[in-house]
Tab-separated table of C-alpha atoms in Angstrom:
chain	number	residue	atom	x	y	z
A	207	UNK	CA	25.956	5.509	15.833
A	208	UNK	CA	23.008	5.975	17.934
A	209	UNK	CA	21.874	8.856	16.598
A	210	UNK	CA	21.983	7.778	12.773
A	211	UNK	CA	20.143	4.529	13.408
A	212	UNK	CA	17.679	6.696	15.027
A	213	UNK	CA	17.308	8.698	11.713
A	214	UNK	CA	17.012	5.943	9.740
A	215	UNK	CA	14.435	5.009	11.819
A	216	UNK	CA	12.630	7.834	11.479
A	217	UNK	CA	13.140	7.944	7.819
A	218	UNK	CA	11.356	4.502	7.336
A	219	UNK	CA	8.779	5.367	9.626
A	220	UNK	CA	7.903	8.595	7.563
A	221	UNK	CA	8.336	6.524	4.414
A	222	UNK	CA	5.457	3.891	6.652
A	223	UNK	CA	3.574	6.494	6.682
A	224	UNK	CA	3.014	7.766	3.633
A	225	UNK	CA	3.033	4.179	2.121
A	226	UNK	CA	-0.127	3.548	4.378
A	227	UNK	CA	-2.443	6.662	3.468
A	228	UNK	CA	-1.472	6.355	-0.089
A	229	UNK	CA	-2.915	2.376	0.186
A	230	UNK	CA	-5.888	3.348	1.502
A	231	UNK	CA	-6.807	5.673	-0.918
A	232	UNK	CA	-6.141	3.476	-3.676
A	233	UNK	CA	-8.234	0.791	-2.621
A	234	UNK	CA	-11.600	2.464	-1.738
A	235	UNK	CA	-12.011	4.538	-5.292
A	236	UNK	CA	-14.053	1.602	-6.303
A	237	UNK	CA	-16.323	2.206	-2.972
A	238	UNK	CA	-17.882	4.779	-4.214
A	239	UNK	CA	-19.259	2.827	-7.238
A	240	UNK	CA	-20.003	-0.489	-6.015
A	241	UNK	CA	-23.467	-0.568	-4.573
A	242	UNK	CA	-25.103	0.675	-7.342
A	243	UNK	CA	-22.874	-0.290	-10.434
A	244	UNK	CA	-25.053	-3.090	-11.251
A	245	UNK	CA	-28.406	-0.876	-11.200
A	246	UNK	CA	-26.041	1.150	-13.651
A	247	UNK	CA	-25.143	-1.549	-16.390
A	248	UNK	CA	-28.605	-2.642	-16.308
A	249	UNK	CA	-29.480	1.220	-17.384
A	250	UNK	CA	-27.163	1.096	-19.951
A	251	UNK	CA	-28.931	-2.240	-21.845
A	252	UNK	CA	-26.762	-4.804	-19.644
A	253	UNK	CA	-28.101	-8.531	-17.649
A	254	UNK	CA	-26.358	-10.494	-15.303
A	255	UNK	CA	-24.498	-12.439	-18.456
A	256	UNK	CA	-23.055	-9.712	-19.578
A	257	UNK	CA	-22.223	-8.415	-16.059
A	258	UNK	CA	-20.038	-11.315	-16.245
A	259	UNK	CA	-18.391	-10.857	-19.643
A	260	UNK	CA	-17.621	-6.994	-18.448
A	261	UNK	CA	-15.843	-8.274	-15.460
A	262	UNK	CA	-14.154	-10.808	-17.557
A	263	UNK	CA	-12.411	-8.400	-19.393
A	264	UNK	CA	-11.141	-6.509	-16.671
A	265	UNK	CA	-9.929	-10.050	-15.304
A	266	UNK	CA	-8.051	-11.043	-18.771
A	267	UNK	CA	-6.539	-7.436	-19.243
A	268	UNK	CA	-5.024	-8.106	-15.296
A	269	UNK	CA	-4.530	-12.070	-15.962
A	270	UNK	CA	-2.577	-10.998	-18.694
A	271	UNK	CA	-0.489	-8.247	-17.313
A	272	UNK	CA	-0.135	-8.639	-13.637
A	273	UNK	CA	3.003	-11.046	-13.164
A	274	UNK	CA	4.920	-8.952	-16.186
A	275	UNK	CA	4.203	-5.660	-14.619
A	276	UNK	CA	5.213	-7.349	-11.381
A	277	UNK	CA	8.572	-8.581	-12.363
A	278	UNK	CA	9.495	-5.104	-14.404
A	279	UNK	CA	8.459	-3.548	-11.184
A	280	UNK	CA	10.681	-5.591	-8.917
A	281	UNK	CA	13.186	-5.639	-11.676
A	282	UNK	CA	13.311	-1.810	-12.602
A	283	UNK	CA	11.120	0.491	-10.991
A	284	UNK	CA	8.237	-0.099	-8.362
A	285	UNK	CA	7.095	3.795	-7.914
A	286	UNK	CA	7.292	5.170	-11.277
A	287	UNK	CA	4.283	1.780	-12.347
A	288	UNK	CA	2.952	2.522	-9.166
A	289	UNK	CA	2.090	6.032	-10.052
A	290	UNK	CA	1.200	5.569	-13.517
A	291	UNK	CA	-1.104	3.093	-12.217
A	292	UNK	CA	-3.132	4.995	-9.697
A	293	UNK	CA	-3.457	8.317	-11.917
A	294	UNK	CA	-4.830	5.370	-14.730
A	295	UNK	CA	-7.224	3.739	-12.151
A	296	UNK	CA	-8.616	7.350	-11.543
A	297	UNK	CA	-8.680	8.312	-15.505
A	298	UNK	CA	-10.256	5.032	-16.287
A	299	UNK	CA	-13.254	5.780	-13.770
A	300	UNK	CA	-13.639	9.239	-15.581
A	301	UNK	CA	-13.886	7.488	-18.522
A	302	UNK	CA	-16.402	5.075	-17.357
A	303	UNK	CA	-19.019	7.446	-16.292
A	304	UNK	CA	-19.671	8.873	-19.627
A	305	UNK	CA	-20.474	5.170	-20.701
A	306	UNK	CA	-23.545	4.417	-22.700
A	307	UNK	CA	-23.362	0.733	-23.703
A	308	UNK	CA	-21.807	-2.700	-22.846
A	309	UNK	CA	-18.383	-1.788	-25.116
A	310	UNK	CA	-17.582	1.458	-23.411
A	311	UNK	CA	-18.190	-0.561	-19.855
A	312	UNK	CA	-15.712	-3.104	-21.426
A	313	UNK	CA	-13.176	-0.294	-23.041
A	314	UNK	CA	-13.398	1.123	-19.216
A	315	UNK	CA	-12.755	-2.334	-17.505
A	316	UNK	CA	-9.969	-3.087	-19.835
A	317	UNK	CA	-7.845	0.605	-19.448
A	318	UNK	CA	-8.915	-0.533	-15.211
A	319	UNK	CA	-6.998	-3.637	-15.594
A	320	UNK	CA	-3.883	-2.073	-16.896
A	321	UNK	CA	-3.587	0.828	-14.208
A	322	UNK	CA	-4.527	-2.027	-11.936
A	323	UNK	CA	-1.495	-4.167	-13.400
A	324	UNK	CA	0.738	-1.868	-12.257
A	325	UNK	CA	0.130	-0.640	-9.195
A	326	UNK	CA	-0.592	-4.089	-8.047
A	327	UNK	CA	1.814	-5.509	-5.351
A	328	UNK	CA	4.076	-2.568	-5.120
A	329	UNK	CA	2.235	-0.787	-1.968
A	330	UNK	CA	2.472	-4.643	-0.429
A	331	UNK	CA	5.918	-4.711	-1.558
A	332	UNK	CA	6.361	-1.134	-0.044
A	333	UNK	CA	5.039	-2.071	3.449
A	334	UNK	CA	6.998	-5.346	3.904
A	335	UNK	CA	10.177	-4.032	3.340
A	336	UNK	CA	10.108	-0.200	5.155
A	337	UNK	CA	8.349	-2.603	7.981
A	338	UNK	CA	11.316	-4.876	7.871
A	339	UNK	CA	14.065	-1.950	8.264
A	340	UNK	CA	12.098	-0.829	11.450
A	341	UNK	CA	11.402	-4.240	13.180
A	342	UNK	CA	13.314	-6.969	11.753
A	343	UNK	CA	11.318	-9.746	13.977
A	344	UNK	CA	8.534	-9.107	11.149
A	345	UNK	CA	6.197	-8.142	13.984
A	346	UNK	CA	5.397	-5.413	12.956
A	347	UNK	CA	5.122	-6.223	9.566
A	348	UNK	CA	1.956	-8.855	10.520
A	349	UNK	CA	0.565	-5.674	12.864
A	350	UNK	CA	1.035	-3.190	9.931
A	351	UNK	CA	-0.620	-5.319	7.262
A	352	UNK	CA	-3.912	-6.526	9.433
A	353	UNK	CA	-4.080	-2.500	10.314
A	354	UNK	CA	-4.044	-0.963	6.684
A	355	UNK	CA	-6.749	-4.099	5.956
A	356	UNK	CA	-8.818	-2.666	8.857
A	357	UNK	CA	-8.157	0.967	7.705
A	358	UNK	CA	-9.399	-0.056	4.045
A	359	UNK	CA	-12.612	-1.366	5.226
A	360	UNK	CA	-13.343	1.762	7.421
A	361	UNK	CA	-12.193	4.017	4.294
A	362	UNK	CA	-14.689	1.847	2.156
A	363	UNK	CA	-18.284	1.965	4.593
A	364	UNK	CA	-17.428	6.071	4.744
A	365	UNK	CA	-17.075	6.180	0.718
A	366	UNK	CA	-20.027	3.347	0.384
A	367	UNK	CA	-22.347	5.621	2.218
A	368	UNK	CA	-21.382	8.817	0.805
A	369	UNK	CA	-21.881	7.292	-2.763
A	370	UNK	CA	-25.162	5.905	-1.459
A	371	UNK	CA	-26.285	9.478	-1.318
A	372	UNK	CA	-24.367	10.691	-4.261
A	373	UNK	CA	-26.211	8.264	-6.658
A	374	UNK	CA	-29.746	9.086	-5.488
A	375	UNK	CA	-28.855	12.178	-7.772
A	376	UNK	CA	-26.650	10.962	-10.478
A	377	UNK	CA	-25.098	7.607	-10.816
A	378	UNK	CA	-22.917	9.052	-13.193
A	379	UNK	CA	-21.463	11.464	-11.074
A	380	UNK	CA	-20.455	8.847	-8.345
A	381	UNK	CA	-18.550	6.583	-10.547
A	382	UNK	CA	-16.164	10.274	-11.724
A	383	UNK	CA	-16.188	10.508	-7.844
A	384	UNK	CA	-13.613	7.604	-7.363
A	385	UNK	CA	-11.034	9.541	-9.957
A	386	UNK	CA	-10.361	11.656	-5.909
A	387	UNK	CA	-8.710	8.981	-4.148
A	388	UNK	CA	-6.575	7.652	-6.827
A	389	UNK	CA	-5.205	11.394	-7.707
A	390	UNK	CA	-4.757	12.040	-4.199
A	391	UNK	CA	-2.957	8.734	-3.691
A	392	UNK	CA	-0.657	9.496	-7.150
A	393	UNK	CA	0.661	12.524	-5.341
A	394	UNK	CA	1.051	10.847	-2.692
A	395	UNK	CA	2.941	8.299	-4.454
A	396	UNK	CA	5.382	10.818	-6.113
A	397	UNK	CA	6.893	11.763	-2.715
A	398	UNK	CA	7.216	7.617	-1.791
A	399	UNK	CA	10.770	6.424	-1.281
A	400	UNK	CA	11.486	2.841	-3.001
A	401	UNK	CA	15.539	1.909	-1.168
A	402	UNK	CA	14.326	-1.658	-1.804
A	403	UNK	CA	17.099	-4.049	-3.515
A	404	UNK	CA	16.247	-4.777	-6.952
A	405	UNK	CA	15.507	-8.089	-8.864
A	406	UNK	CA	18.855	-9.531	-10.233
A	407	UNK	CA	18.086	-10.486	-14.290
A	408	UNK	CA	18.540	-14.403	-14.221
A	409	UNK	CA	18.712	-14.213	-17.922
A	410	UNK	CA	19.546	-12.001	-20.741
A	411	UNK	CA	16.341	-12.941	-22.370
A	412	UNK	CA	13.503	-10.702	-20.553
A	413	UNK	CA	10.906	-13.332	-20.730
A	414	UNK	CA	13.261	-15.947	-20.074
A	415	UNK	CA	14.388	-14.099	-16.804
A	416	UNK	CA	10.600	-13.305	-15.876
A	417	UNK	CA	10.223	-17.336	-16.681
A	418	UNK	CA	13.009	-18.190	-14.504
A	419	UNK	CA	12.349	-15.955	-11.634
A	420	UNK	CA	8.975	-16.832	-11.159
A	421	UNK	CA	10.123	-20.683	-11.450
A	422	UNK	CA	12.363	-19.825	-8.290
A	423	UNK	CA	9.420	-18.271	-6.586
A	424	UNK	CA	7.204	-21.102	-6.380
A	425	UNK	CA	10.125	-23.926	-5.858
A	426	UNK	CA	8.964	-23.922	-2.285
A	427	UNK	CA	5.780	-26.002	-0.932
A	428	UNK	CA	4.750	-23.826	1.410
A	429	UNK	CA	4.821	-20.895	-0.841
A	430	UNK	CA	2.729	-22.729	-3.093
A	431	UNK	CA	0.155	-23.865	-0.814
A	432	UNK	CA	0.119	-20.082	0.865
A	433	UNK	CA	-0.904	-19.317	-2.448
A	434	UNK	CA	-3.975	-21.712	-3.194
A	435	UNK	CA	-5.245	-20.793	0.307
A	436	UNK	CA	-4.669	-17.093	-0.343
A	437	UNK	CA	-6.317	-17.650	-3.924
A	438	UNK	CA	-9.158	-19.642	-3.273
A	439	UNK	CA	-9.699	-17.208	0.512
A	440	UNK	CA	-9.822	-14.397	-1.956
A	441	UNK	CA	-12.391	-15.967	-4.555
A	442	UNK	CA	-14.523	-17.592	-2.398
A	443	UNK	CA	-15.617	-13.930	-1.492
A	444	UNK	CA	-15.710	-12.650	-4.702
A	445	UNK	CA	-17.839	-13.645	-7.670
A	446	UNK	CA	-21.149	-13.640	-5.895
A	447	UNK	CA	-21.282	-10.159	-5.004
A	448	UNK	CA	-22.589	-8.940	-8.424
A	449	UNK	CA	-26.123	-10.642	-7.282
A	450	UNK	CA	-26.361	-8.931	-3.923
A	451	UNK	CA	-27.891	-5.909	-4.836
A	452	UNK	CA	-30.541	-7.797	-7.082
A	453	UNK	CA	-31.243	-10.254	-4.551
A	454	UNK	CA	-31.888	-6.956	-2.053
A	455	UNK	CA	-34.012	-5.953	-4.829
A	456	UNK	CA	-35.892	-9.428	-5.255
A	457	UNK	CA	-36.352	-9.639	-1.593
A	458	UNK	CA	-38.296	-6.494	-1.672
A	459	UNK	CA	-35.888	-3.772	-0.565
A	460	UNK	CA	-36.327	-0.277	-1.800
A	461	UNK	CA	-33.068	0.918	-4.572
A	462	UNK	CA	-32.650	3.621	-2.167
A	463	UNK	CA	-31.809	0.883	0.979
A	464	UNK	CA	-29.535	-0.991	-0.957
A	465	UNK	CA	-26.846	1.202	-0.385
A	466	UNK	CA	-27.221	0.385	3.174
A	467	UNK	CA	-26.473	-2.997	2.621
A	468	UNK	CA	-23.363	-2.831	0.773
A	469	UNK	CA	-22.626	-0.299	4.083
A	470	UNK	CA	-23.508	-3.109	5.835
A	471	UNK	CA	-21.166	-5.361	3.894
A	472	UNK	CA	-18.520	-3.390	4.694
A	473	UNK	CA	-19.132	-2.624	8.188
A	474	UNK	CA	-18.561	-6.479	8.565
A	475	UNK	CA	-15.672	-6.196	6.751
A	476	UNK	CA	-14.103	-4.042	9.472
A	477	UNK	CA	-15.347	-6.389	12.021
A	478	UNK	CA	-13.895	-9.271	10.627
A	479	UNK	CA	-10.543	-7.507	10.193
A	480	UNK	CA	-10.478	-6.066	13.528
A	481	UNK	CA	-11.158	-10.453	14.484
A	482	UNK	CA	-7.924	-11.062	12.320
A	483	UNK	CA	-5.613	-9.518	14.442
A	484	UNK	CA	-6.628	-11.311	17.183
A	485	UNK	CA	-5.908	-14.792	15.335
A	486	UNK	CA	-2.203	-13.237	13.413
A	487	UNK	CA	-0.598	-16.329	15.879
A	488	UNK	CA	-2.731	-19.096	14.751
A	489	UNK	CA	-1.779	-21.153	12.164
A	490	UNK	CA	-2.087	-20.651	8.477
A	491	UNK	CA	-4.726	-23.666	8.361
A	492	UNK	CA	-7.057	-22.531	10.885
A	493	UNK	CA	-6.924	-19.023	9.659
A	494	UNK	CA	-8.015	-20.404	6.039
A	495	UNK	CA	-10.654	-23.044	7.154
A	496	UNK	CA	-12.860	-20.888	10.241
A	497	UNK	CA	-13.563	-18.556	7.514
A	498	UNK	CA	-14.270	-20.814	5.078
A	499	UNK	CA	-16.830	-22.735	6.960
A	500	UNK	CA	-18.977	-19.442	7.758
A	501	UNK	CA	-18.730	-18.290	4.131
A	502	UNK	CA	-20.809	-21.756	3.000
A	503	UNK	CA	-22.353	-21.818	5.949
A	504	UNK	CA	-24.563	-18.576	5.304
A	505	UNK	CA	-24.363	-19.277	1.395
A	506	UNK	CA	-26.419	-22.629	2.141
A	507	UNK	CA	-28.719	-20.490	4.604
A	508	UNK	CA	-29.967	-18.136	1.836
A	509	UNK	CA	-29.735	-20.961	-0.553
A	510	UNK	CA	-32.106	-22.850	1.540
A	511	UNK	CA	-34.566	-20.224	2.175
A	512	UNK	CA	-34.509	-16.583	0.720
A	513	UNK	CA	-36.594	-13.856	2.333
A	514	UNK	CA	-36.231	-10.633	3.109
A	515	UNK	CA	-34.356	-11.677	6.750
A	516	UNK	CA	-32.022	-14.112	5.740
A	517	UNK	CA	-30.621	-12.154	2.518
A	518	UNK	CA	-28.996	-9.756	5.200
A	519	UNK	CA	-26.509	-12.494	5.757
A	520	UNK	CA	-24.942	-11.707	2.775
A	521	UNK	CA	-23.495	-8.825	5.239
A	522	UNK	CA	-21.203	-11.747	5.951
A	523	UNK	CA	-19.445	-11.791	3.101
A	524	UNK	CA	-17.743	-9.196	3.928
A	525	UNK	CA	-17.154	-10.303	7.622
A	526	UNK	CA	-15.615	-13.489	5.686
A	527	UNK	CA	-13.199	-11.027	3.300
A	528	UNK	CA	-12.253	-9.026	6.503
A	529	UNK	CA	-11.011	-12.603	8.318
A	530	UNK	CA	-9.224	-13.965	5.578
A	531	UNK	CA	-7.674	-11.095	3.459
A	532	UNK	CA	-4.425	-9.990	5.320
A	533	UNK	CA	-3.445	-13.023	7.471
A	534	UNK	CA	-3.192	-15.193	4.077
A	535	UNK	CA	-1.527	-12.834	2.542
A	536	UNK	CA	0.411	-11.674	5.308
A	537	UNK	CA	1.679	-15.655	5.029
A	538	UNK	CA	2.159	-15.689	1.423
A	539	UNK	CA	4.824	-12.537	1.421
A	540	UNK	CA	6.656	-13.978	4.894
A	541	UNK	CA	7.751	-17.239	2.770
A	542	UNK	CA	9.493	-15.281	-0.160
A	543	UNK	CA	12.506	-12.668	-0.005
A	544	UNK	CA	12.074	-8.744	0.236
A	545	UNK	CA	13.262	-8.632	-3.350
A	546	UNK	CA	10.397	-10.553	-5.044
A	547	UNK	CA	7.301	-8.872	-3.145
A	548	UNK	CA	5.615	-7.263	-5.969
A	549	UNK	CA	6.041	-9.875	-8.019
A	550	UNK	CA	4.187	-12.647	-5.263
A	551	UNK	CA	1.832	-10.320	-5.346
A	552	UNK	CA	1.037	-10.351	-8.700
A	553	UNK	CA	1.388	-14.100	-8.730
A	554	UNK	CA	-1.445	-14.298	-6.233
A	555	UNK	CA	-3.521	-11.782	-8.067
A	556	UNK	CA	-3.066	-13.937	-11.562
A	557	UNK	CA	-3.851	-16.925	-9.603
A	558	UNK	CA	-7.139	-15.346	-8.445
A	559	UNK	CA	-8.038	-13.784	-11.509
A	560	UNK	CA	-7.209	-16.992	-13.416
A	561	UNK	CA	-9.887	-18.691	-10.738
A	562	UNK	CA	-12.455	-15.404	-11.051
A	563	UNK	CA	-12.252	-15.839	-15.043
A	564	UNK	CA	-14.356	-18.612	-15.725
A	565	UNK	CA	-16.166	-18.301	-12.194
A	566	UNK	CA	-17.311	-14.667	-12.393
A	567	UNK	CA	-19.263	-15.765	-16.164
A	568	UNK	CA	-20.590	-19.444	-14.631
A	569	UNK	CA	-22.220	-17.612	-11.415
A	570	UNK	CA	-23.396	-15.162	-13.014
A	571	UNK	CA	-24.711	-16.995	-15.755
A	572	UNK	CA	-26.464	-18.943	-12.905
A	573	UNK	CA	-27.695	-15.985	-11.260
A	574	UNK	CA	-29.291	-14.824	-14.501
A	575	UNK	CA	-31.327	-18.300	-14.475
A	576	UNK	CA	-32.536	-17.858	-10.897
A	577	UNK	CA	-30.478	-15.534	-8.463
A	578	UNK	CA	-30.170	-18.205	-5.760
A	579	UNK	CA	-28.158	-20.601	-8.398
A	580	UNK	CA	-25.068	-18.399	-8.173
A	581	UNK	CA	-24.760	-19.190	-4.345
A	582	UNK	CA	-25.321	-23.217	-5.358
A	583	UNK	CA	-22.603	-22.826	-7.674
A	584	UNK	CA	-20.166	-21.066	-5.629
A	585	UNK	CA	-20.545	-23.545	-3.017
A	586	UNK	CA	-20.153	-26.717	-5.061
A	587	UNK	CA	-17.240	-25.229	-6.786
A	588	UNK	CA	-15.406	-23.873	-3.077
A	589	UNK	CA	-16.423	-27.006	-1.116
A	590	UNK	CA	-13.577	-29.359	-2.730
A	591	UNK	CA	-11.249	-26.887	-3.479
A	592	UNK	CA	-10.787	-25.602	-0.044
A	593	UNK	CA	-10.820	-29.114	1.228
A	594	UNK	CA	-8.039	-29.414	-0.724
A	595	UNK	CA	-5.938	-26.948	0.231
A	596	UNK	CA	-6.893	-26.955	3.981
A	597	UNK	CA	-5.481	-30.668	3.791
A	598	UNK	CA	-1.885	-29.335	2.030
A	599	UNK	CA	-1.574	-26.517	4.779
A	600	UNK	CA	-2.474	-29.027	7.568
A	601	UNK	CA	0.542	-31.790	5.766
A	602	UNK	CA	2.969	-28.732	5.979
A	603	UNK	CA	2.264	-27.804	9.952
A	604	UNK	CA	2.462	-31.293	10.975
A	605	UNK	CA	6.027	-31.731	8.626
A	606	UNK	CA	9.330	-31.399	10.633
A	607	UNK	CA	11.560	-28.470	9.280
């Protein structure tokens, strides 16, 4: 009896294994890209406003699919979307370097947001439950998911820096250069065992089921408030970061050093992650609020007073997104079944994306009127919401079960 539990064991460890490397790879394509993306729209005839539309419709194509894909992948199959999706994440960047205007950009985003539809979730979905068949105390789950966070941000200052020095010879050439990590991480994905349960149909009706299963999901308060702090932990990190590399620029740093502050950004990012595994016992409140507090904190700083010293706080952006990411979500997929993983998931990433639609356009519509009005925005927008939510998680902690 031993000696088959021990090669179950083994098996889900293996499984672990490859579940981890092909995350990784899948989430740092983008690195290679990101520093200089917005010196590349603007070559192609594109401002900060339509910066904003672009990423729009990336964020309605994903808005739009992501809790569908979710379901049909808890429902039917998680690695056959998940496979699809990172082989179409790695096309679409192909695709995207032979852009010449705004519509190809857009046509690029959009074929982006469906590979990123449905791939989304299922590696989360993936680690909970091979985590749960090893250690069923969810231990190692919380360990697993802060590590592959860390691991991310690592993978993402090596790829930052080596697109850094791809660019300086042809931007073109570093945005086809994150098509290698997604291939690598289809293959990988091929050879990916799914023995997860799947989704009972609570309706003959597909959408009706979809309707009625995602109706279940959130019945539960503190599912629901994991998922405004995980939304809102997400966002607060997010729209901003299309004027970083122009406010580098305005603050008199050479296009060739801006690389090595996205590097920077990302080198945070690992710090901040590494921090998160120290705090995986706190409570969900104080892991939502510290964060939050240093993200306006060094948004007002800048705000206040922009010069070539203080915009290298915007390195702290990163150190924020390194805090927050995997202990809120870490949360978020502890409160709901091993069955419906993907599917939270995608919840969470509608949620955000519903939040990043009209924020991603109003900041950067801001930051085309004076860079420094993006930060105001984002902090008069984050300031109540978070309040908000900090209050709800604090009401749940201090509730009786």
């Amino acid at each position: 009896m031993s000696s088959i539990a021990n090669r179950e064991e083994n098996f889900y460890r293996k499984n672990l294994r490859k579940i981890i490397v092909e995350t990784v790879l899948t989430s740092i394509g983008a690195g290679f890209c990101v520093p200089v993306i917005t010196i590349f729209w603007n070559s192609v005839g594109m401002n900060q406003v339509d910066i904003g539309i672009t990423q729009m419709a990336f964020t309605l194509v994903v808005f739009a699919l992501d809790i569908p894909m979710g379901y049909i992948a808890d429902r039917f199959d998680r690695k056959i979307l998940n496979i699809i999706g990172d082989f179409g994440a790695g096309l679409s960047f192909v695709f995207y370097a032979f852009a010449q205007n705004m519509f190809m950009c857009v046509v690029s985003e959009c074929l982006l947001g469906i590979s990123a539809a449905m791939t989304n979730g299922v590696d989360q979905s993936f680690i909970k439950f091979n985590c749960d068949k090893i250690d069923e105390t969810g231990n190692l789950f919380k360990r697993i998911n802060l590590k592959v966070h860390t691991a991310r941000y690592i993978s993402l200052l090596t790829v930052t820096i080596l697109g850094g020095f791809i660019a300086k010879f042809d931007m073109r050439v570093c945005i086809a250069a994150s098509f290698l990590p997604y291939f690598l991480g289809g293959i990988i994905a091929c050879s990916i065992k799914d023995e997860n349960a799947k989704l009972k149909s609570e309706h003959k009706n597909f959408f009706k089921s979809m309707y009625k299963s995602f109706k279940k999901i959130m019945e539960k308060k503190d599912t629901r408030a994991y998922l405004y702090s995980y939304v809102l932990g997400n966002e607060i990190t997010h729209s901003q970061i299309w004027v970083f590399t122009p406010l580098l620029v305005l603050c008199g740093v050479p296009v060739e050093i801006v690389s090595v502050g996205w590097a920077l950004n990302y080198v945070t990012q690992v710090i901040g992650s590494k921090l998160s595994e120290k705090m995986v016992n706190f409570k969900t409140s104080r892991k939502f609020i510290v964060p939050v507090i240093i993200e306006l904190t060094w948004m007002l700083i800048i705000i206040i007073n922009t010069n070539i010293i203080t915009v290298w706080l915007f390195a702290l952006n990163g150190f924020v997104h390194g805090l927050i990411a995997g202990n809120l979500m870490t949360s978020l997929q502890e409160s709901v079944s091993n069955e419906v993983q993907t599917s939270i998931v995608s919840v969470a990433s509608t949620g955000a994306r519903l939040l990043y639609i009209p924020l991603v356009f109003i900041i950067n519509a801001l930051g085309n009127i004076e860079l420094q009005y993006a930060l105001v925005g984002t902090c008069a927008i984050f300031l109540p919401l978070c309040s908000f939510v900090y209050m709800k998680l604090r009401k749940i902690e201090n509730t009786p079960e």
